[in-house]
Amino acid sequence: MSKHSNIPSILGDYDMDAVMQEAARRNMLSFSRYMTPDLDVQPFHRVYYTVLDMFAHGKIKKLIVQMPPQHGKSQGSSRMLPAYMLGLNPDLKIVIGSYAATIARDFNRDVQRIIDSEDYYGLFPNTYLNKSNVVTVSSGYLRNCDVIETVGHKGCLRVVGRGGSLTSKTADVYILDDVYKDYAEGNSPIVREASWKWYTTVVRTRIHNDSQELIVFTRWHKDDVIGRIEQSGEQIIEFTSYDDLNNVPRGAWLRINFEAVKTGSATEIDPREAGASLWECRHSKERMLSQQLLDPVQFQCLYQGNPSSAEGRMYRAFKTWVDKADYGTYVRSGNYTDVADEGSDMLFSVCYDIYRSAQTIYNEKTRRWEPLLYALVTDMIFTDANTDVTVVTVSEMINRMGTQRAWVESNGGGSQFGKLLSRRVKAQVSQFHQSANKESRIVTNAGMVDTCIVMPLGWESRFEGAYRHITEFLRNFSANRHDDMADGLTGVYEKEIASGNTQPYGQRVGVRIHN
């Protein structure tokens, strides 16, 4: 019995399957549902697959799709679309590019599974692959994790990771799916520059006059590849109505932006009312708004496809504490020290207590609601004094605050500072090397730093220099004289909160009375 026979019809099983096959050959959404009967198709997916179908049939030449994370963009763009287009034309040369070769190879294997299926053969009997794995061309049509070739035709699907080479390879269709691994990469100026150079010197040099381009990914930064295309002067037409397809200038891009939470008026492409979520049963409006509260800037990028300007202040007004019990249950006490690496740098050292709140927060990595942790700042030092002075003042602060563990970056002069510190304090000193890009770390975690790090009431006068520095810290890094405090607060979040660890540090050191 056909796996599609559970679909009601007044026709017999054979006739119904024949009707569905014909629909699957003509339309990509029908094809995708035929190949994957349990495919979850929401209203916005219908629009998405309709637009991809227009791309597959050549009605759209250059398409940009912006979509929030975990909303099914790759299922359409990098699995179903290549398989469908090779079925329509087994002579097509298709390339899929992604942030890593391993991810691109996953797409390749998924497309192979689709083409190998009996259902696919029933639709497109002229499109099939070599039955065995072939690495070199001398043995016949290629079939491996990097490239597959259609037997008896000129077509192929080739995959490549960001930075990979496509020397002498021509592409009729190029699909760029997630050039950046995550928000951290998207906020790295080094990664953004490398991505743009790869796109302009590798991707764009492999296409010809009749080639098609599809860029589909979550927005990370206003200066990402899509942002650079905007800045380059290439025309981008916002796709809000199917009438927008009429008289599209040659070389112009069509762009469709699927917002996680609808803003503005309803359109033909997105008929939702303002405030409605894109996929309520999986990514509810409640969860989306909780993400927005944590970091409005990040939310605008990832979920709304609207990267904010890099200008403006990095942090909102920090919360302050009076009674620590307002923030939950005491867990542990720590210190984080960012040692001055160069003569112009500042030392930043902060002591804090970690409290576990009754509130919960959605963890995107574990996909669970978890207890919200707070770091309540108890004391800090922000100074340009030399090491002879700071090792004394920081040691005194750590001992006075009853700190149990002190984190010290070992970069630059941090290693020697950590050794000197360990001889003077009762706390366990943990040195570590920070290899991640500083700007990326700070920008990526800014919202959580705002949410989870709480300053003592009156800190604007008690720590005047630090207060002025951090409240005036700008997203435009080149406009900041120092970034040491922002780096240090980011480190507190990374070491104490991001892991979700709600347990004390091993054996507690000394006796501590908590107010």
Coordinates of C-alpha atoms in Angstrom, one line a residue:
M1 CA 0.0 0.0 0.0
S2 CA 1.3 3.5 -0.8
K3 CA 2.5 5.6 2.1
H4 CA 0.2 8.3 0.8
S5 CA -2.9 6.1 0.8
N6 CA -4.2 7.5 4.1
I7 CA -5.2 10.7 2.4
P8 CA -9.0 10.7 1.8
S9 CA -10.2 10.6 -1.8
I10 CA -13.1 9.5 -3.8
L11 CA -10.5 8.0 -6.2
G12 CA -8.8 4.7 -5.7
D13 CA -5.3 4.4 -4.2
Y14 CA -3.7 4.1 -7.6
D15 CA -5.5 7.1 -9.1
M16 CA -4.9 9.3 -6.0
D17 CA -1.2 8.5 -6.1
A18 CA -1.0 9.3 -9.8
V19 CA -2.8 12.7 -9.1
M20 CA -0.4 13.4 -6.2
Q21 CA 2.6 12.5 -8.4
E22 CA 1.6 14.9 -11.1
A23 CA 1.1 17.7 -8.5
A24 CA 4.5 16.9 -7.0
R25 CA 6.2 17.3 -10.4
R26 CA 4.5 20.6 -11.0
N27 CA 4.8 22.3 -7.6
M28 CA 7.5 22.3 -5.0
L29 CA 5.2 22.3 -1.9
S30 CA 3.4 19.3 -3.3
F31 CA 6.7 17.7 -4.0
S32 CA 7.9 18.3 -0.4
R33 CA 4.7 17.0 1.1
Y34 CA 4.8 14.0 -1.2
M35 CA 8.3 13.1 -0.2
T36 CA 7.7 13.9 3.5
P37 CA 4.0 13.3 4.3
D38 CA 4.5 14.4 7.9
L39 CA 6.0 17.7 6.9
D40 CA 4.6 20.4 9.3
V41 CA 3.3 23.1 7.0
Q42 CA 2.3 26.4 8.6
P43 CA 0.8 29.3 6.7
F44 CA 4.2 31.0 6.4
H45 CA 5.7 27.7 5.1
R46 CA 3.1 27.8 2.3
V47 CA 4.3 31.2 1.3
Y48 CA 8.0 30.1 1.7
Y49 CA 7.6 27.1 -0.5
T50 CA 5.5 29.0 -3.1
V51 CA 8.4 31.5 -3.4
L52 CA 10.9 28.7 -3.6
D53 CA 8.8 27.1 -6.3
M54 CA 8.9 30.3 -8.3
F55 CA 12.7 30.2 -7.9
A56 CA 12.8 26.6 -9.0
H57 CA 10.9 27.4 -12.2
G58 CA 13.1 30.4 -13.0
K59 CA 10.5 33.1 -12.3
I60 CA 12.9 34.6 -9.6
K61 CA 16.6 34.9 -10.4
K62 CA 18.0 36.4 -7.2
L63 CA 16.2 35.8 -3.9
I64 CA 17.0 36.7 -0.3
V65 CA 15.0 35.0 2.5
Q66 CA 15.4 36.2 6.1
M67 CA 13.9 33.8 8.7
P68 CA 14.3 33.3 12.4
P69 CA 16.3 30.3 13.8
Q70 CA 14.6 26.9 13.9
H71 CA 11.7 27.8 11.6
G72 CA 12.5 25.3 8.8
K73 CA 14.3 27.4 6.3
S74 CA 17.0 24.8 5.5
Q75 CA 14.5 22.0 5.0
G76 CA 13.1 24.0 2.1
S77 CA 16.1 25.7 0.7
S78 CA 18.9 23.2 1.1
R79 CA 17.2 19.8 1.0
M80 CA 13.9 19.9 -0.9
L81 CA 14.8 22.7 -3.4
P82 CA 18.0 21.1 -4.8
A83 CA 16.4 17.7 -5.1
Y84 CA 13.3 19.2 -6.8
M85 CA 15.4 21.4 -9.2
L86 CA 17.5 18.4 -10.3
G87 CA 14.3 16.5 -10.9
L88 CA 13.1 19.3 -13.2
N89 CA 16.4 19.6 -14.9
P90 CA 19.1 16.9 -14.3
D91 CA 21.6 19.0 -16.2
L92 CA 21.7 21.8 -13.6
K93 CA 24.8 22.5 -11.7
I94 CA 23.9 23.5 -8.1
V95 CA 26.2 24.7 -5.3
I96 CA 25.3 24.9 -1.6
G97 CA 27.5 27.0 0.6
S98 CA 27.3 27.2 4.4
Y99 CA 29.4 28.3 7.4
A100 CA 31.1 24.9 7.6
A101 CA 31.8 22.0 5.2
T102 CA 30.4 19.5 7.7
I103 CA 27.0 21.3 7.6
A104 CA 27.0 21.6 3.8
R105 CA 27.9 17.8 3.6
D106 CA 24.8 17.1 5.7
F107 CA 22.7 18.8 3.1
N108 CA 24.4 16.8 0.4
R109 CA 23.6 13.5 2.2
D110 CA 20.0 14.5 2.8
V111 CA 19.6 15.3 -0.9
Q112 CA 21.1 11.9 -1.8
R113 CA 18.5 10.2 0.4
I114 CA 15.7 12.0 -1.3
I115 CA 16.9 11.2 -4.8
D116 CA 17.6 7.5 -3.9
S117 CA 14.0 7.0 -2.7
E118 CA 11.4 5.0 -4.7
D119 CA 9.0 7.9 -4.5
Y120 CA 11.5 10.3 -6.1
Y121 CA 12.2 7.8 -8.9
G122 CA 8.5 7.6 -9.5
L123 CA 8.4 11.3 -10.0
F124 CA 11.7 11.9 -11.9
P125 CA 13.0 8.6 -13.4
N126 CA 15.6 10.4 -15.5
T127 CA 17.4 11.8 -12.4
Y128 CA 19.4 9.3 -10.4
L129 CA 22.8 8.8 -8.9
N130 CA 25.6 6.3 -9.1
K131 CA 24.7 3.3 -7.0
S132 CA 28.1 3.2 -5.3
N133 CA 30.3 5.8 -3.6
V134 CA 32.7 7.3 -6.2
V135 CA 35.3 9.7 -5.1
T136 CA 37.3 10.3 -8.3
V137 CA 35.9 11.1 -11.7
S138 CA 37.9 8.4 -13.4
S139 CA 35.6 5.7 -12.0
G140 CA 32.4 7.3 -13.4
Y141 CA 29.8 9.7 -12.1
L142 CA 30.9 11.2 -8.8
R143 CA 29.0 10.4 -5.6
N144 CA 30.5 11.4 -2.3
C145 CA 30.0 13.8 0.6
D146 CA 31.2 16.9 -1.4
V147 CA 29.6 16.3 -4.8
I148 CA 27.0 14.2 -6.6
E149 CA 26.5 13.9 -10.3
T150 CA 23.4 12.9 -12.2
V151 CA 24.0 9.8 -14.2
G152 CA 23.7 10.3 -18.0
H153 CA 23.5 14.1 -17.6
K154 CA 25.7 17.1 -16.9
G155 CA 24.1 18.1 -13.6
C156 CA 25.6 18.0 -10.1
L157 CA 25.2 19.2 -6.6
R158 CA 28.3 20.5 -5.0
V159 CA 28.7 21.7 -1.4
V160 CA 31.3 23.9 0.2
G161 CA 32.0 25.4 3.5
R162 CA 32.7 29.1 4.0
G163 CA 36.2 29.8 2.8
G164 CA 36.3 26.6 0.6
S165 CA 37.4 26.7 -3.0
L166 CA 35.3 26.3 -6.2
T167 CA 38.1 26.6 -8.7
S168 CA 37.0 26.0 -12.3
K169 CA 33.5 25.0 -11.1
T170 CA 30.5 26.8 -12.7
A171 CA 27.2 27.2 -10.9
D172 CA 23.8 27.5 -12.5
V173 CA 22.2 27.8 -9.1
Y174 CA 23.9 29.0 -5.9
I175 CA 22.3 28.5 -2.5
L176 CA 23.9 30.3 0.4
D177 CA 22.5 28.8 3.7
D178 CA 23.7 30.3 7.0
V179 CA 27.1 31.8 6.3
Y180 CA 27.5 32.4 10.1
K181 CA 27.4 29.6 12.7
D182 CA 25.9 31.7 15.4
Y183 CA 25.4 35.2 16.8
A184 CA 29.0 35.2 18.0
E185 CA 30.4 34.7 14.5
G186 CA 28.0 37.2 13.1
N187 CA 29.4 39.8 15.5
S188 CA 33.0 39.1 14.8
P189 CA 34.4 41.7 12.4
I190 CA 37.1 39.2 11.3
V191 CA 34.5 36.6 10.4
R192 CA 32.3 39.1 8.6
E193 CA 35.1 40.4 6.5
A194 CA 36.3 36.9 5.6
S195 CA 32.7 35.9 4.7
W196 CA 32.3 38.9 2.4
K197 CA 35.7 38.2 0.7
W198 CA 34.7 34.6 0.2
Y199 CA 31.4 35.6 -1.3
T200 CA 32.8 38.1 -3.7
T201 CA 36.0 36.2 -4.8
V202 CA 34.6 32.6 -4.8
V203 CA 30.8 32.5 -5.0
R204 CA 30.2 35.5 -7.3
T205 CA 33.0 34.4 -9.7
R206 CA 31.5 31.0 -10.3
I207 CA 28.2 32.2 -11.7
H208 CA 27.2 33.3 -15.2
N209 CA 24.5 35.6 -16.8
D210 CA 21.7 33.1 -16.4
S211 CA 22.7 31.8 -12.9
Q212 CA 20.3 32.0 -10.0
E213 CA 21.2 33.0 -6.5
L214 CA 19.4 32.2 -3.2
I215 CA 20.6 33.6 0.1
V216 CA 18.7 32.3 3.1
F217 CA 19.8 32.8 6.6
T218 CA 19.1 34.4 10.0
R219 CA 20.3 38.0 10.2
W220 CA 23.2 38.5 12.7
H221 CA 24.5 42.0 12.1
K222 CA 23.9 45.0 9.8
D223 CA 27.3 44.3 8.2
D224 CA 26.7 40.6 7.3
V225 CA 26.7 39.5 3.7
I226 CA 23.1 40.7 3.2
G227 CA 24.0 44.0 4.7
R228 CA 27.1 44.3 2.5
I229 CA 24.9 43.6 -0.6
E230 CA 22.7 46.5 0.5
Q231 CA 25.7 48.8 1.0
S232 CA 27.1 47.8 -2.4
G233 CA 24.2 49.5 -4.2
E234 CA 22.7 46.4 -5.7
Q235 CA 18.9 46.9 -5.9
I236 CA 16.8 45.0 -3.4
I237 CA 13.0 44.9 -3.8
E238 CA 11.0 44.1 -0.7
F239 CA 8.7 41.2 -1.6
T240 CA 5.3 41.9 0.0
S241 CA 3.0 41.1 -2.9
Y242 CA 3.1 38.7 -5.8
D243 CA 2.7 41.8 -8.0
D244 CA 6.2 42.6 -7.0
L245 CA 7.4 39.9 -9.4
N246 CA 6.2 42.0 -12.4
N247 CA 8.9 43.9 -14.2
V248 CA 11.8 43.1 -11.8
P249 CA 14.9 44.8 -13.2
R250 CA 17.6 42.5 -14.3
G251 CA 20.1 42.0 -11.6
A252 CA 17.8 43.1 -8.8
W253 CA 17.2 41.0 -5.7
L254 CA 13.8 40.1 -4.3
R255 CA 13.8 39.9 -0.5
I256 CA 11.2 38.4 1.8
N257 CA 11.5 38.8 5.6
F258 CA 9.6 36.5 7.9
E259 CA 9.4 38.3 11.2
A260 CA 9.1 36.1 14.4
V261 CA 6.5 38.6 15.7
K262 CA 4.6 40.6 13.1
T263 CA 5.0 44.3 12.9
G264 CA 3.2 46.7 10.6
S265 CA 0.2 46.1 8.4
A266 CA -0.8 42.8 6.9
T267 CA 0.4 42.1 3.3
E268 CA -0.4 39.5 0.7
I269 CA 2.9 37.7 1.5
D270 CA 2.4 38.0 5.3
P271 CA -1.3 38.4 6.2
R272 CA -0.8 38.2 9.9
E273 CA -2.1 40.9 12.2
A274 CA 0.5 43.0 14.1
G275 CA 1.7 41.1 17.2
A276 CA 1.1 37.6 15.9
S277 CA 3.9 35.0 16.1
L278 CA 5.2 33.3 13.0
W279 CA 4.9 29.7 14.3
E280 CA 2.8 29.8 17.5
C281 CA 2.7 26.1 18.3
R282 CA 6.5 25.8 18.2
H283 CA 7.8 29.3 19.0
S284 CA 5.1 31.0 20.9
K285 CA 4.6 34.7 21.2
E286 CA 5.3 34.4 24.9
R287 CA 8.7 32.9 24.3
M288 CA 9.5 35.3 21.6
L289 CA 8.7 38.3 23.9
S290 CA 10.8 36.8 26.6
Q291 CA 13.8 36.7 24.2
Q292 CA 13.1 40.3 23.3
L293 CA 13.2 41.4 26.9
L294 CA 16.6 39.7 27.4
D295 CA 18.2 41.6 24.5
P296 CA 16.1 43.8 22.2
V297 CA 19.1 44.4 19.8
Q298 CA 19.8 40.7 19.4
F299 CA 16.1 40.0 19.0
Q300 CA 15.8 42.5 16.2
C301 CA 18.6 40.8 14.3
L302 CA 17.9 37.1 14.9
Y303 CA 14.1 37.1 15.1
Q304 CA 12.9 40.1 13.2
G305 CA 15.5 40.3 10.4
N306 CA 16.1 44.0 11.3
P307 CA 19.7 44.5 12.4
S308 CA 20.0 47.6 14.4
S309 CA 22.7 50.1 13.8
A310 CA 26.1 49.4 15.4
E311 CA 25.9 52.8 16.9
G312 CA 24.2 53.4 20.3
R313 CA 24.9 52.3 23.8
M314 CA 25.7 48.7 24.5
Y315 CA 23.9 48.3 27.8
R316 CA 20.6 49.5 29.2
A317 CA 20.3 50.7 32.8
F318 CA 21.6 48.0 35.1
K319 CA 19.3 46.7 37.8
T320 CA 20.4 47.4 41.4
W321 CA 20.0 45.4 44.6
V322 CA 19.3 46.3 48.2
D323 CA 18.2 43.0 49.7
K324 CA 19.9 40.1 48.1
A325 CA 17.0 37.8 49.1
D326 CA 14.9 39.6 46.4
Y327 CA 17.0 37.7 43.8
G328 CA 16.5 34.2 45.2
T329 CA 18.7 31.8 47.0
Y330 CA 22.4 32.2 47.6
V331 CA 24.6 29.7 45.6
R332 CA 28.3 30.8 45.7
S333 CA 30.7 33.8 45.7
G334 CA 33.2 34.6 43.0
N335 CA 35.6 37.1 41.5
Y336 CA 36.5 37.8 37.9
T337 CA 39.7 39.7 37.0
D338 CA 40.6 41.1 33.6
V339 CA 44.3 42.1 33.9
A340 CA 45.7 45.0 31.9
D341 CA 47.6 43.6 28.9
E342 CA 49.1 46.9 27.7
G343 CA 50.1 50.2 29.1
S344 CA 46.8 51.8 28.0
D345 CA 44.6 49.0 29.3
M346 CA 42.7 49.1 32.6
L347 CA 42.5 46.4 35.2
F348 CA 38.9 45.4 36.1
S349 CA 38.3 43.1 39.0
V350 CA 34.8 42.4 40.3
C351 CA 33.4 40.4 43.3
Y352 CA 29.9 39.1 43.3
D353 CA 27.5 36.6 44.8
I354 CA 25.5 34.2 42.6
Y355 CA 21.9 33.8 43.4
R356 CA 19.3 31.4 42.0
S357 CA 16.0 32.9 41.2
A358 CA 12.6 31.3 41.2
Q359 CA 12.2 32.8 37.7
T360 CA 13.0 30.6 34.7
I361 CA 14.6 31.5 31.4
Y362 CA 14.5 29.7 28.1
N363 CA 17.9 28.2 27.2
E364 CA 18.3 28.1 23.4
K365 CA 21.1 25.5 23.6
T366 CA 19.2 23.0 25.8
R367 CA 15.8 24.1 24.6
R368 CA 14.5 24.1 28.2
W369 CA 13.2 26.6 30.7
E370 CA 15.9 26.8 33.4
P371 CA 16.3 28.7 36.7
L372 CA 17.6 32.3 36.1
L373 CA 20.9 33.0 37.8
Y374 CA 21.9 36.5 38.9
A375 CA 25.4 37.8 39.7
L376 CA 25.0 40.5 42.5
V377 CA 28.0 42.7 42.4
T378 CA 29.5 43.4 45.9
D379 CA 32.7 45.2 45.1
M380 CA 34.9 46.2 42.1
I381 CA 38.2 47.8 41.1
F382 CA 38.6 49.6 37.8
T383 CA 42.1 51.2 37.6
D384 CA 45.1 51.9 35.5
A385 CA 47.5 51.4 38.5
N386 CA 50.5 49.1 37.9
T387 CA 50.7 45.4 39.0
D388 CA 52.6 46.1 42.2
V389 CA 49.6 48.1 43.4
T390 CA 46.7 46.1 42.0
V391 CA 47.9 42.7 43.2
V392 CA 47.6 44.2 46.7
T393 CA 44.3 45.9 46.3
V394 CA 42.6 43.0 44.4
S395 CA 43.9 40.5 47.0
E396 CA 42.5 42.6 49.8
M397 CA 39.1 42.9 48.1
I398 CA 38.9 39.2 47.5
N399 CA 39.7 38.2 51.0
R400 CA 37.5 40.9 52.5
M401 CA 34.5 39.7 50.4
G402 CA 35.0 36.0 51.4
T403 CA 35.4 35.0 47.7
Q404 CA 35.5 31.3 47.1
R405 CA 36.9 31.2 43.5
A406 CA 38.7 33.9 41.5
W407 CA 38.8 33.7 37.7
V408 CA 41.8 35.3 36.1
E409 CA 42.4 35.6 32.4
S410 CA 45.9 34.4 31.7
N411 CA 46.3 36.4 28.5
G412 CA 49.2 38.8 28.5
G413 CA 50.2 39.7 32.0
G414 CA 47.4 37.7 33.5
S415 CA 49.4 34.6 34.1
Q416 CA 52.0 36.3 36.4
F417 CA 49.2 38.3 38.1
G418 CA 47.3 35.0 38.8
K419 CA 50.4 33.4 40.4
L420 CA 51.0 36.4 42.6
L421 CA 47.3 36.5 43.6
S422 CA 47.2 32.8 44.5
R423 CA 49.8 33.4 47.2
R424 CA 47.8 36.2 48.8
V425 CA 44.2 35.0 48.8
K426 CA 42.2 32.2 50.5
A427 CA 40.1 31.7 47.4
Q428 CA 40.8 29.1 44.8
V429 CA 42.5 30.9 41.8
S430 CA 41.5 29.6 38.4
Q431 CA 43.5 30.8 35.5
F432 CA 42.3 30.4 31.9
H433 CA 43.2 31.6 28.4
Q434 CA 40.6 33.6 26.6
S435 CA 40.9 32.8 22.8
A436 CA 37.5 34.0 21.5
N437 CA 37.2 37.3 19.8
K438 CA 36.6 40.0 22.4
E439 CA 34.2 42.2 20.4
S440 CA 32.1 39.2 19.4
R441 CA 31.8 38.0 23.0
I442 CA 30.8 41.3 24.3
V443 CA 28.2 42.1 21.7
T444 CA 26.7 38.6 21.7
N445 CA 26.3 38.5 25.5
A446 CA 25.3 42.1 26.1
G447 CA 21.6 41.3 26.6
M448 CA 22.3 38.6 29.2
V449 CA 24.9 40.8 31.0
D450 CA 22.1 43.5 31.2
T451 CA 19.7 40.9 32.6
C452 CA 21.8 38.8 35.0
I453 CA 24.4 41.2 36.4
V454 CA 23.0 43.4 39.2
M455 CA 24.8 46.4 40.7
P456 CA 24.6 47.5 44.3
L457 CA 22.3 50.5 45.0
G458 CA 24.3 53.7 44.8
W459 CA 27.0 52.2 42.6
E460 CA 27.0 55.4 40.4
S461 CA 28.7 57.3 43.2
R462 CA 30.6 54.4 44.9
F463 CA 32.2 53.3 41.6
E464 CA 31.9 56.6 39.7
G465 CA 34.6 55.8 37.1
A466 CA 33.3 52.3 36.3
Y467 CA 29.7 53.6 36.2
R468 CA 30.5 56.3 33.7
H469 CA 32.6 53.9 31.6
I470 CA 30.1 51.1 31.3
T471 CA 26.9 53.2 30.9
E472 CA 28.5 55.1 28.1
F473 CA 30.0 52.1 26.4
L474 CA 29.1 52.1 22.7
R475 CA 28.3 49.3 20.2
N476 CA 30.7 51.0 17.8
F477 CA 33.9 49.5 19.4
S478 CA 36.2 52.0 17.7
A479 CA 34.5 54.8 19.5
N480 CA 35.4 53.3 23.0
R481 CA 38.7 54.2 24.7
H482 CA 38.6 51.0 26.8
D483 CA 36.7 47.7 26.8
D484 CA 38.1 46.1 29.9
M485 CA 35.0 46.4 32.1
A486 CA 32.7 45.2 29.4
D487 CA 35.0 42.3 28.8
G488 CA 35.1 41.5 32.5
L489 CA 31.3 41.6 33.0
T490 CA 31.0 39.4 29.9
G491 CA 33.4 37.0 31.5
V492 CA 31.3 36.8 34.7
Y493 CA 28.3 35.9 32.6
E494 CA 30.2 33.2 30.7
K495 CA 31.9 31.6 33.7
E496 CA 29.0 31.8 36.2
I497 CA 25.7 32.0 34.4
A498 CA 25.8 30.8 30.8
S499 CA 26.5 27.2 31.9
G500 CA 23.4 27.2 34.0
N501 CA 25.4 25.7 37.0
T502 CA 23.2 26.2 40.1
Q503 CA 25.6 24.4 42.4
P504 CA 28.2 25.8 44.9
Y505 CA 31.9 25.6 44.2
G506 CA 33.2 22.3 45.6
Q507 CA 34.5 22.8 49.2
R508 CA 33.6 26.3 50.5
V509 CA 36.5 28.4 51.8
G510 CA 36.1 30.2 55.1
V511 CA 33.0 31.3 56.8
R512 CA 30.7 33.7 55.1
I513 CA 27.7 35.6 56.5
H514 CA 25.3 36.8 53.8
N515 CA 23.0 39.7 54.4

